[in-house]
mmCIF file of C-alpha atoms in Angstrom:
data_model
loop_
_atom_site.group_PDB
_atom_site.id
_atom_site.type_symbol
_atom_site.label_atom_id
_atom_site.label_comp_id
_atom_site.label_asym_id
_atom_site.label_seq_id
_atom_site.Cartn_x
_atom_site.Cartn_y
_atom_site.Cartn_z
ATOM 1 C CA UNK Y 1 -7.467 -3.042 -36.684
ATOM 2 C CA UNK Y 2 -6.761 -6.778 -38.185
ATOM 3 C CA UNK Y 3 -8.291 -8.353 -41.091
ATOM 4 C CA UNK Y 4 -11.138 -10.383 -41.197
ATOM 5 C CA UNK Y 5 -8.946 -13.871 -40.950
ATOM 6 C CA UNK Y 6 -6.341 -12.782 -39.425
ATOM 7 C CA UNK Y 7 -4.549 -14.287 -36.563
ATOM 8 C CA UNK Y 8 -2.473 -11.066 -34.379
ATOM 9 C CA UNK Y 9 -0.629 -12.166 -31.769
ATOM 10 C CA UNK Y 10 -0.727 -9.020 -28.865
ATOM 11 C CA UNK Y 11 1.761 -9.975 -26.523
ATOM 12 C CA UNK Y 12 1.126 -7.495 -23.698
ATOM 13 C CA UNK Y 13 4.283 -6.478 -21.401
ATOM 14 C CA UNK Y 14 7.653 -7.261 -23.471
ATOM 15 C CA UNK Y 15 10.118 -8.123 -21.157
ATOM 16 C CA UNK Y 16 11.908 -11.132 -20.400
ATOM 17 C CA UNK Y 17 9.432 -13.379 -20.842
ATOM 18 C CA UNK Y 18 7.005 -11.904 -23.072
ATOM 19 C CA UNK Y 19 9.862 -10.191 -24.758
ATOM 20 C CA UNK Y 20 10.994 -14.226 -26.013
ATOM 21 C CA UNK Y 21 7.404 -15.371 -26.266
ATOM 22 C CA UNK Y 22 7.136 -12.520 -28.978
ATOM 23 C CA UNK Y 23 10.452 -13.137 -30.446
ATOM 24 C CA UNK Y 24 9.712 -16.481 -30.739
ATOM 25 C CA UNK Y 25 6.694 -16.071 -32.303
ATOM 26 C CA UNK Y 26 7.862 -13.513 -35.193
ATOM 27 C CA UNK Y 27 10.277 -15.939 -35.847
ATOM 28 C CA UNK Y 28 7.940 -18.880 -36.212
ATOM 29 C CA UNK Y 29 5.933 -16.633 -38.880
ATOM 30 C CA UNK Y 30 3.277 -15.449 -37.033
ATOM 31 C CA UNK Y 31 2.046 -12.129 -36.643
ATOM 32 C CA UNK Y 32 3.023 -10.153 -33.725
ATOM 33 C CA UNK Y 33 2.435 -6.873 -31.709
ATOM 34 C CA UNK Y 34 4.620 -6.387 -29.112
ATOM 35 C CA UNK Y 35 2.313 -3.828 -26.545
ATOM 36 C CA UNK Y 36 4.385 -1.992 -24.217
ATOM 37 C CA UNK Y 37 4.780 1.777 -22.740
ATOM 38 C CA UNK Y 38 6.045 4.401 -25.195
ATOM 39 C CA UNK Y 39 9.557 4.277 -24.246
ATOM 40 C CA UNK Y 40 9.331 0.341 -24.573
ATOM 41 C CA UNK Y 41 7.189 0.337 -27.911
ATOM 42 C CA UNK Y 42 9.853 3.380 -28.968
ATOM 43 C CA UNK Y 43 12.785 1.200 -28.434
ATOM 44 C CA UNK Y 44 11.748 -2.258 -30.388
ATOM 45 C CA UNK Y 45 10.400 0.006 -33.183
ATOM 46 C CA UNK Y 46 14.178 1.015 -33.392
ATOM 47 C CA UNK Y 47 16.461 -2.101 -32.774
ATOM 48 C CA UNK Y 48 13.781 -4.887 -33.013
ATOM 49 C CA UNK Y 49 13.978 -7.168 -30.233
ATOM 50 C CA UNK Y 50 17.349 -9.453 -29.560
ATOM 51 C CA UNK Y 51 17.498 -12.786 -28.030
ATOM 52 C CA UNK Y 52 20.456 -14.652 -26.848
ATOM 53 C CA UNK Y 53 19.722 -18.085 -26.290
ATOM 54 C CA UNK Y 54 21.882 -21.512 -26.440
ATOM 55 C CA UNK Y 55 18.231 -23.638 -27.326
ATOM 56 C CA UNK Y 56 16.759 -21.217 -29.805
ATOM 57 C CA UNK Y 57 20.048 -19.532 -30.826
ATOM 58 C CA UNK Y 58 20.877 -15.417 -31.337
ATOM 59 C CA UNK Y 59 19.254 -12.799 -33.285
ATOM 60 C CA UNK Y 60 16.826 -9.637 -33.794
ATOM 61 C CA UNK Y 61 13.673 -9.978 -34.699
ATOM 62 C CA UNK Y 62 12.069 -6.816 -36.280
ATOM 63 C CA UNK Y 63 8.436 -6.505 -34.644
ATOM 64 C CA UNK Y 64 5.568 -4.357 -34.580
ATOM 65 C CA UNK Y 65 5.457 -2.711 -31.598
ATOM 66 C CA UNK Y 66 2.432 -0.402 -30.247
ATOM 67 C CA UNK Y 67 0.922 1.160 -27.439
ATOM 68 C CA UNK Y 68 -2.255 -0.154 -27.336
ATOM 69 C CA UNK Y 69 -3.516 -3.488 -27.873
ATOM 70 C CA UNK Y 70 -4.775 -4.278 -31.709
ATOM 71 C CA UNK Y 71 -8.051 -4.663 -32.157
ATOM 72 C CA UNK Y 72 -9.475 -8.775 -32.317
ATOM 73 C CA UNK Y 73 -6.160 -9.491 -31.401
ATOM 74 C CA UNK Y 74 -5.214 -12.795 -29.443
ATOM 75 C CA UNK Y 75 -3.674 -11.641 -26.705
ATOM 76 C CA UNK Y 76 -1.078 -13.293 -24.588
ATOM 77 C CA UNK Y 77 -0.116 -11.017 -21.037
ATOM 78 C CA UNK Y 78 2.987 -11.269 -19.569
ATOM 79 C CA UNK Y 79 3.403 -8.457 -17.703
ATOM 80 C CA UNK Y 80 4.465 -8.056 -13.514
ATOM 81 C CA UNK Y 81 1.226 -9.216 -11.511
ATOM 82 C CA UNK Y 82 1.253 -5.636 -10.324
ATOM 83 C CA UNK Y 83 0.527 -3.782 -14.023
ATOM 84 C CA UNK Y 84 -1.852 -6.152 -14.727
ATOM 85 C CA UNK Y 85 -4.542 -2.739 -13.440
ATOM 86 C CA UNK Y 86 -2.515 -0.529 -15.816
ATOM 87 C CA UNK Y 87 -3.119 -2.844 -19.242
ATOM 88 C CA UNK Y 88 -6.461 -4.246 -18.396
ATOM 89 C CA UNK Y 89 -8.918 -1.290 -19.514
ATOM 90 C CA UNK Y 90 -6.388 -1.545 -23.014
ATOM 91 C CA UNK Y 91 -6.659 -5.445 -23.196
ATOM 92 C CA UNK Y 92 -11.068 -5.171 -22.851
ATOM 93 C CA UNK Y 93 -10.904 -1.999 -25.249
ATOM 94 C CA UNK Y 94 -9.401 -4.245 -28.372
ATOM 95 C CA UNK Y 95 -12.082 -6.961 -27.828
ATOM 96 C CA UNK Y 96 -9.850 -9.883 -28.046
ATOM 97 C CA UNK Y 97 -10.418 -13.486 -29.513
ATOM 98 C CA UNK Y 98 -9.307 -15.069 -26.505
ATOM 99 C CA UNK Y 99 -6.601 -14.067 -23.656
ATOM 100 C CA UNK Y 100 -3.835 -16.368 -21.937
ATOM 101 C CA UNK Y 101 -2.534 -14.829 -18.991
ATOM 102 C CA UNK Y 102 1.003 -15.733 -17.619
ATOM 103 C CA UNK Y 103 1.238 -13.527 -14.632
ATOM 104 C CA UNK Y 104 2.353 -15.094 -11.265
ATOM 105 C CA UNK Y 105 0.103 -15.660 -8.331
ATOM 106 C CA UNK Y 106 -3.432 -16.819 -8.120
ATOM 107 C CA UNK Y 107 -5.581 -13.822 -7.611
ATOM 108 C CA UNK Y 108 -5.232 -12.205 -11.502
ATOM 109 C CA UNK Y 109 -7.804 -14.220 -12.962
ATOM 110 C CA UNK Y 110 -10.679 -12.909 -11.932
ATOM 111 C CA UNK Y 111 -10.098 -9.272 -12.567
ATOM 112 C CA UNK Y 112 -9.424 -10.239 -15.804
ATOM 113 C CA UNK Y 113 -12.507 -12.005 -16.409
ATOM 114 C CA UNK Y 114 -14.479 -9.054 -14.973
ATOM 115 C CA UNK Y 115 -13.270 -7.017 -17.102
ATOM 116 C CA UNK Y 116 -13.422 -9.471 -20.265
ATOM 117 C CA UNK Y 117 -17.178 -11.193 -20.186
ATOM 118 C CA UNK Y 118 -17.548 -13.602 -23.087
ATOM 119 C CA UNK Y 119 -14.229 -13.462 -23.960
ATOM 120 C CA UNK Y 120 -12.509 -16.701 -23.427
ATOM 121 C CA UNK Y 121 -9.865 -16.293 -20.979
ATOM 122 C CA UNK Y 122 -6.835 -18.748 -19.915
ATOM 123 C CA UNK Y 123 -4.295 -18.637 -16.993
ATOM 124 C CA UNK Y 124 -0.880 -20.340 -17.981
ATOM 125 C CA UNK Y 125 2.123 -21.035 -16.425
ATOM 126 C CA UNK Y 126 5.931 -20.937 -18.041
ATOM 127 C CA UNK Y 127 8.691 -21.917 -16.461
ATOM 128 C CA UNK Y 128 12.624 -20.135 -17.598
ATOM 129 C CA UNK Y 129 14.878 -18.331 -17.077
ATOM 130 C CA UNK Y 130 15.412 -14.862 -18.631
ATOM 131 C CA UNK Y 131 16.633 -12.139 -18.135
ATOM 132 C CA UNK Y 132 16.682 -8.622 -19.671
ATOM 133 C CA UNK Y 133 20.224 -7.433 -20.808
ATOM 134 C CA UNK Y 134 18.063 -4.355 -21.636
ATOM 135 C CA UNK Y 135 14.991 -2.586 -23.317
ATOM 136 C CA UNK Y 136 15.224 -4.135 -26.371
ATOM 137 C CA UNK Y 137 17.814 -7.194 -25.682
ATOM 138 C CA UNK Y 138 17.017 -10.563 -23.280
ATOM 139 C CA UNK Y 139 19.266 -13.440 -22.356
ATOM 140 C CA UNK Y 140 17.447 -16.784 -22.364
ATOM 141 C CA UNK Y 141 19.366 -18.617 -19.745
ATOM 142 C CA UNK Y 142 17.742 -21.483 -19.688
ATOM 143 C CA UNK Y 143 17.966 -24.556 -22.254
ATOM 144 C CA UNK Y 144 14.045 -24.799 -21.859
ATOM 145 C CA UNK Y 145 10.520 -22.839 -21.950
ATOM 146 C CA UNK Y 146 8.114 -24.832 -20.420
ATOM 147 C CA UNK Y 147 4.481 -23.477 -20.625
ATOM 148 C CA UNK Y 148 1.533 -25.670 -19.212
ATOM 149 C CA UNK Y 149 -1.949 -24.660 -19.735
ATOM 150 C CA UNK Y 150 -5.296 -25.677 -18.348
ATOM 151 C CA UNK Y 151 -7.278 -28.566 -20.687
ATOM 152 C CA UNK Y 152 -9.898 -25.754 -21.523
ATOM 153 C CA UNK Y 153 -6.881 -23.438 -23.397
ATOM 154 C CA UNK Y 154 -5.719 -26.707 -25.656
ATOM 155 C CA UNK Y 155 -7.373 -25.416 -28.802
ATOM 156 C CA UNK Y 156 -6.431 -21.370 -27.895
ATOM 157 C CA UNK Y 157 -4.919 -20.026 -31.018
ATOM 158 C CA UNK Y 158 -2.323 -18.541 -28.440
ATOM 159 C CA UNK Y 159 -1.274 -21.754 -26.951
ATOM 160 C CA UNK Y 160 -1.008 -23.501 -30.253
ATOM 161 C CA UNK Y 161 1.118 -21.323 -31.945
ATOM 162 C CA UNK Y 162 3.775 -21.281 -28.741
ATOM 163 C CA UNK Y 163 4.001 -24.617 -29.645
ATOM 164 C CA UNK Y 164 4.916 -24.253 -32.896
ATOM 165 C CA UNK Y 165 6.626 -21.421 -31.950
ATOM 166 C CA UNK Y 166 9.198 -23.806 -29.993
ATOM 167 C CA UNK Y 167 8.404 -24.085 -26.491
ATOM 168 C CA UNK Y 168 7.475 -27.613 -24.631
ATOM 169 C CA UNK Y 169 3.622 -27.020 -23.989
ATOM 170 C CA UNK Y 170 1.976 -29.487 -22.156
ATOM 171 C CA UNK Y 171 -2.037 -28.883 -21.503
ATOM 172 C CA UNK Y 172 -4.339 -30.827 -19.092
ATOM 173 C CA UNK Y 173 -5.719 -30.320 -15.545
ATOM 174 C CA UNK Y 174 -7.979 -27.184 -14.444
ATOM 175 C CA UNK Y 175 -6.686 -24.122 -14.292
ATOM 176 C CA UNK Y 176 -6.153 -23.935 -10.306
ATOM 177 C CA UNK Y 177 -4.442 -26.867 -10.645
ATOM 178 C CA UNK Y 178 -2.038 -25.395 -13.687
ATOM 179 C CA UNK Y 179 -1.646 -21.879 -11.709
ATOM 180 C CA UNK Y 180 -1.239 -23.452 -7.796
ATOM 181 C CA UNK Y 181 1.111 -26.253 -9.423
ATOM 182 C CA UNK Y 182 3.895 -22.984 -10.149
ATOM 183 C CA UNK Y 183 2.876 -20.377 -7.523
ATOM 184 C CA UNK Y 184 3.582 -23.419 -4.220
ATOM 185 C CA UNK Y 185 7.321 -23.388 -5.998
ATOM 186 C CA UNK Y 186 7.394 -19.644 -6.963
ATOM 187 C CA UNK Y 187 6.465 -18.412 -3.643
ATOM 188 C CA UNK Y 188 8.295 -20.443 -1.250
ATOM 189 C CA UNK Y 189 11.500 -19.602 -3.197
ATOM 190 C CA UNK Y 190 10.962 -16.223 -3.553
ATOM 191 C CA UNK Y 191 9.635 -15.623 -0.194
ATOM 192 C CA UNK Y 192 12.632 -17.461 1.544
ATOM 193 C CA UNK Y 193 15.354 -16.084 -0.809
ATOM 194 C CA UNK Y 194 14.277 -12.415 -0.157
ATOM 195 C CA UNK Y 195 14.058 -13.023 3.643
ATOM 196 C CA UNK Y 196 17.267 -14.387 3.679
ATOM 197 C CA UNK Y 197 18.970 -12.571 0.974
ATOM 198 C CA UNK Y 198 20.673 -15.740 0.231
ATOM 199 C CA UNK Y 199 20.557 -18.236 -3.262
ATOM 200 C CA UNK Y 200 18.209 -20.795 -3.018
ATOM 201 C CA UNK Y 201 20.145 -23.338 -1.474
ATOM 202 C CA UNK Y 202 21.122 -21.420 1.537
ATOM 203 C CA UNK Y 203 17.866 -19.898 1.902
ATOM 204 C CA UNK Y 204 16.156 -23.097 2.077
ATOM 205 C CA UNK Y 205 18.800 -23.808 4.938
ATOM 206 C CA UNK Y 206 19.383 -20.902 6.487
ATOM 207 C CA UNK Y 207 16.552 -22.166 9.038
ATOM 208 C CA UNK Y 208 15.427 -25.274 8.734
ATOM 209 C CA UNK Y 209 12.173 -25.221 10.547
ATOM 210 C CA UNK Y 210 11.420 -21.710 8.916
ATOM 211 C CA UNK Y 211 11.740 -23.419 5.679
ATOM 212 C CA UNK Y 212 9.371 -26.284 7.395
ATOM 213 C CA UNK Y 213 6.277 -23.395 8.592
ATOM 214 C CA UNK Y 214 6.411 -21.811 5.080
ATOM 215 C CA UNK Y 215 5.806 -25.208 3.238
ATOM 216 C CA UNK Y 216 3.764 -26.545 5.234
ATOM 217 C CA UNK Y 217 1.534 -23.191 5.507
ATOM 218 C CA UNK Y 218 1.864 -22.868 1.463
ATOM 219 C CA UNK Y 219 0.714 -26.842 1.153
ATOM 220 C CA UNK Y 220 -2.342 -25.674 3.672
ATOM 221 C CA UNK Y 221 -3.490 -23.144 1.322
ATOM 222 C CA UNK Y 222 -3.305 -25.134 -2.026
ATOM 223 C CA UNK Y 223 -5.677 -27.878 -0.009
ATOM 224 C CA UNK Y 224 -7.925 -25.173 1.000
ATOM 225 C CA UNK Y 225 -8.297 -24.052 -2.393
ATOM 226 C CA UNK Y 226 -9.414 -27.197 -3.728
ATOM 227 C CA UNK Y 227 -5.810 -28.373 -5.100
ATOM 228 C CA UNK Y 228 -4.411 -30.834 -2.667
ATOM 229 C CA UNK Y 229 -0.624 -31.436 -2.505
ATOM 230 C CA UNK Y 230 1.865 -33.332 -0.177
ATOM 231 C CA UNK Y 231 4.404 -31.648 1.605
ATOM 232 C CA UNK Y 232 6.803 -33.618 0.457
ATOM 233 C CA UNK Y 233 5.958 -33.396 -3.221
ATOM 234 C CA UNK Y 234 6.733 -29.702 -2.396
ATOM 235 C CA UNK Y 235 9.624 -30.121 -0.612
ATOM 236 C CA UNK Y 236 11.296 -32.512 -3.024
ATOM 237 C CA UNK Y 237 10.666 -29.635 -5.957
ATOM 238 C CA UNK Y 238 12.099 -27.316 -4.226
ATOM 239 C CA UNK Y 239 15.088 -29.379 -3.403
ATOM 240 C CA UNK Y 240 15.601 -29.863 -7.392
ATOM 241 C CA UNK Y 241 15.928 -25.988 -7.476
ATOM 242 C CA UNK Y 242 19.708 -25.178 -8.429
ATOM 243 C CA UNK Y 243 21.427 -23.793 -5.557
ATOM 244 C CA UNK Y 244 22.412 -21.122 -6.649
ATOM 245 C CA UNK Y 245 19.446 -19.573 -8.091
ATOM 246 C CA UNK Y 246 17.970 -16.129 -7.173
ATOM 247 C CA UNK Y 247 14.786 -15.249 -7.587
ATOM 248 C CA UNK Y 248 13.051 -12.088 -9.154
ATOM 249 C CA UNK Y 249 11.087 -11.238 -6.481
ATOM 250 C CA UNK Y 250 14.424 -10.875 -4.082
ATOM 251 C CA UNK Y 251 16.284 -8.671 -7.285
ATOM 252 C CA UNK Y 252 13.403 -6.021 -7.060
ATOM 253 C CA UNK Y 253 13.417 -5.798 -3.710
ATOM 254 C CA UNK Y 254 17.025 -5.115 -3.470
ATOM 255 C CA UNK Y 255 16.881 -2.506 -5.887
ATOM 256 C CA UNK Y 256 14.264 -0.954 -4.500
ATOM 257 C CA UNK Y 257 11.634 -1.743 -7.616
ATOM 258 C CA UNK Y 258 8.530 -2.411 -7.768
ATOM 259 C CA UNK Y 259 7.916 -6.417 -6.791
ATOM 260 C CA UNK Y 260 5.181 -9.234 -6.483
ATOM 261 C CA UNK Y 261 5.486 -9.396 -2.636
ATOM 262 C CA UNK Y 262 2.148 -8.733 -2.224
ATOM 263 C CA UNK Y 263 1.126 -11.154 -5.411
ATOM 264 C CA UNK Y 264 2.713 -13.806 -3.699
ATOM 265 C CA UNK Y 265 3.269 -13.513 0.034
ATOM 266 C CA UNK Y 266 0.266 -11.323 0.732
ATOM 267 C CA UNK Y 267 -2.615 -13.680 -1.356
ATOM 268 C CA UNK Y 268 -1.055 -16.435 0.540
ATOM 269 C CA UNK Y 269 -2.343 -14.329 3.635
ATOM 270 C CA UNK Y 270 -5.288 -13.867 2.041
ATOM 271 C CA UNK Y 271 -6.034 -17.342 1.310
ATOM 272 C CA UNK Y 272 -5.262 -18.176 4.688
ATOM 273 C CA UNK Y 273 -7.231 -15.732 6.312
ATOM 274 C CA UNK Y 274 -10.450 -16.461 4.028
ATOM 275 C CA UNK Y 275 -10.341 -20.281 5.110
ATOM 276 C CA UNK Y 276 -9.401 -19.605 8.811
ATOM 277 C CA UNK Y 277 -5.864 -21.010 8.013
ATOM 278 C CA UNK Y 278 -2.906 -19.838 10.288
ATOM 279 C CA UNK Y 279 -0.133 -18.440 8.526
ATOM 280 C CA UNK Y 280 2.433 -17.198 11.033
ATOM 281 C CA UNK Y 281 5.454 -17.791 9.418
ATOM 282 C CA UNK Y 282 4.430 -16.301 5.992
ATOM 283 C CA UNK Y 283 3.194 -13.191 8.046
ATOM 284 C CA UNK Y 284 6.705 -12.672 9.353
ATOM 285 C CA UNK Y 285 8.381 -12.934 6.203
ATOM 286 C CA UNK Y 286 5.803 -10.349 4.644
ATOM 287 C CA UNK Y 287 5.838 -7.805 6.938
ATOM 288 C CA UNK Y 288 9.883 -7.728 7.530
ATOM 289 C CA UNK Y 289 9.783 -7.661 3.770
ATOM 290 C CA UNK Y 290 7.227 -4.987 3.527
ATOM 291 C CA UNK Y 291 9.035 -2.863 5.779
ATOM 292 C CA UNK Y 292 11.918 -3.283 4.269
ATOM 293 C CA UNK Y 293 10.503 -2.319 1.383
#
C-alpha cells in the first residue's frame, strides 16, 4: 500500500523494455516496483536490474520488485500482448491512478478498459531496441527510446516522468492514430521476416509483390479503422528499417516460444474480416506461420 502523496511507479512485465523503462526510472529518482512472476521478482530482489546502454550508460539499479501490483500505483504495462490476460485481474485489484499500456497490436485496449472503469487508461507506443542478456540484465542497443503517446496521456504522471526519466516523448494525435502509426511498421516486418526467415532487408525482397499484398492489405486496414495512411508513407518506413534487423516476433517463433502472431497477423485478419476487407496474403503468412508453430 502507498502513502497518501505518493507517486509508485508499477511497471508490470520487466523485460527488455519494461525492464529499462524501470531502470530508468529508479535512476531518475522515482519510485519504482518492478511486477513480475516469482522467479522474475526473485531474481531483481537479488542482483537489482543491469542495463548496458551506449545513450544512458551501464549500471544496476537496486529496485523493489513484487508479485503483485501496489496498491494506487501508476502503472505502466509492458508485458508480451499475450500475458496481458495473466496481469490484468492484478493490475484492476491495486486500483491504479492511471495505466499506460505499451503492448503491441491494436486489440489490448479494450480489455483493459473493461476491466479498469473510471480508471484513466492510455495506449503508448516505444520504439528500441533491447534485448535481454538475461533475468536480471538487458542490453539497450539502440542510441534512442522513443515513446509517443496519445494527446489525452500528456499530463499522465507515467508519461511525464519517462520524460524526465530520459526518453524522447512526443504526445499528440488520438490514440488509434499513436497505436496504428507503430503496429503498420511492426507487423509488416515481423510478419515478412518470420515468413521468410530472413533480416529485414531480404525479407522485404525476397518477393517483391508479396511484400506489395501485405502493405497494401495492412494500409487497407488502418483506413478502415478510421486512420488513413498512404502506401507509400508505409513503404518508405519500412525501407528506413536497417537491413539487417530481425524482429521479435521471428526469434520466438524459431525457438519455439510463445509469440504475438496472433496479436499481429491474426487482428489484422480480424480487422479485415469485420470491414469485409480481403486479406489473402496476410492469411497465407498466418497460417504457414501457425502451423509452423
Amino acid at each position: 500500500m502507498t502513502e497518501e502523496g505518493d507517486t509508485v511507479f508499477a511497471v508490470v512485465g520487466p523485460g527488455a523494455v519494461g525492464g529499462l523503462f524501470a531502470w530508468l526510472l529508479q535512476r531518475a529518482g522515482h519510485e519504482v516496483v518492478a511486477v513480475g512472476r516469482p522467479n522474475t521478482v526473485e531474481a531483481i530482489r537479488r542482483d537489482g536490474i543491469e542495463v548496458r546502454s551506449e545513450e544512458f550508460g551501464d549500471g544496476v539499479q537496486r529496485i523493489r520488485a513484487d508479485t503483485e501490483v501496489p496498491a494506487g500505483a501508476h502503472v505502466i504495462v509492458a508485458t508480451k500482448a499475450y500475458g496481458l490476460d495473466d496481469v490484468l485481474p492484478g493490475i484492476a485489484a491495486a486500483r491504479p491512478v492511471e495505466v499506460v499500456s505499451f503492448l503491441n497490436g491494436i486489440e489490448h485496449m479494450a480489455p483493459l478498459r473493461d476491466a479498469l472503469p473510471g480508471v484513466p487508461v492510455a495506449g503508448a507506443s516505444v520504439a528500441v531496441s533491447a534485448l535481454r542478456a538475461s533475468t536480471t540484465v538487458i542490453d539497450h542497443r539502440s542510441r534512442f527510446v522513443r515513446i509517443e503517446a496519445p494527446e489525452a496521456a500528456a499530463e499522465f504522471a507515467s508519461i511525464r516522468a519517462l520524460a524526465d526519466a530520459g526518453p524522447s516523448v512526443r504526445t499528440g494525435g488520438t490514440e488509434a492514430e499513436v497505436l496504428w502509426a507503430k503496429f503498420r511498421l511492426l507487423a509488416a516486418l515481423a510478419l515478412l521476416t518470420s515468413y521468410w526467415r530472413q533480416p529485414a532487408g531480404a525479407a522485404l525482397s525476397e518477393d517483391p509483390e508479396l511484400t506489395e499484398a501485405v502493405v497494401s492489405e495492412i494500409v487497407a486496414c488502418s483506413v478502415a479503422e478510421g486512420v488513413p495512411v498512404a502506401e507509400l508513407d508505409l513503404v518508405r518506413a519500412l525501407r528506413s528499417v536497417p537491413g539487417g534487423m530481425r524482429t521479435s516476433l521471428q526469434e520466438d517463433l524459431a525457438a519455439g516460444a510463445p509469440s504475438e502472431l496472433d496479436a499481429l497477423g491474426g487482428s489484422l485478419l480480424r480487422v479485415g474480416e469485420r470491414h469485409g476487407i480481403s486479406t489473402p496474403a496476410i492469411a497465407r503468412i498466418v497460417v504457414e506461420l501457425s502451423a509452423a508453430d
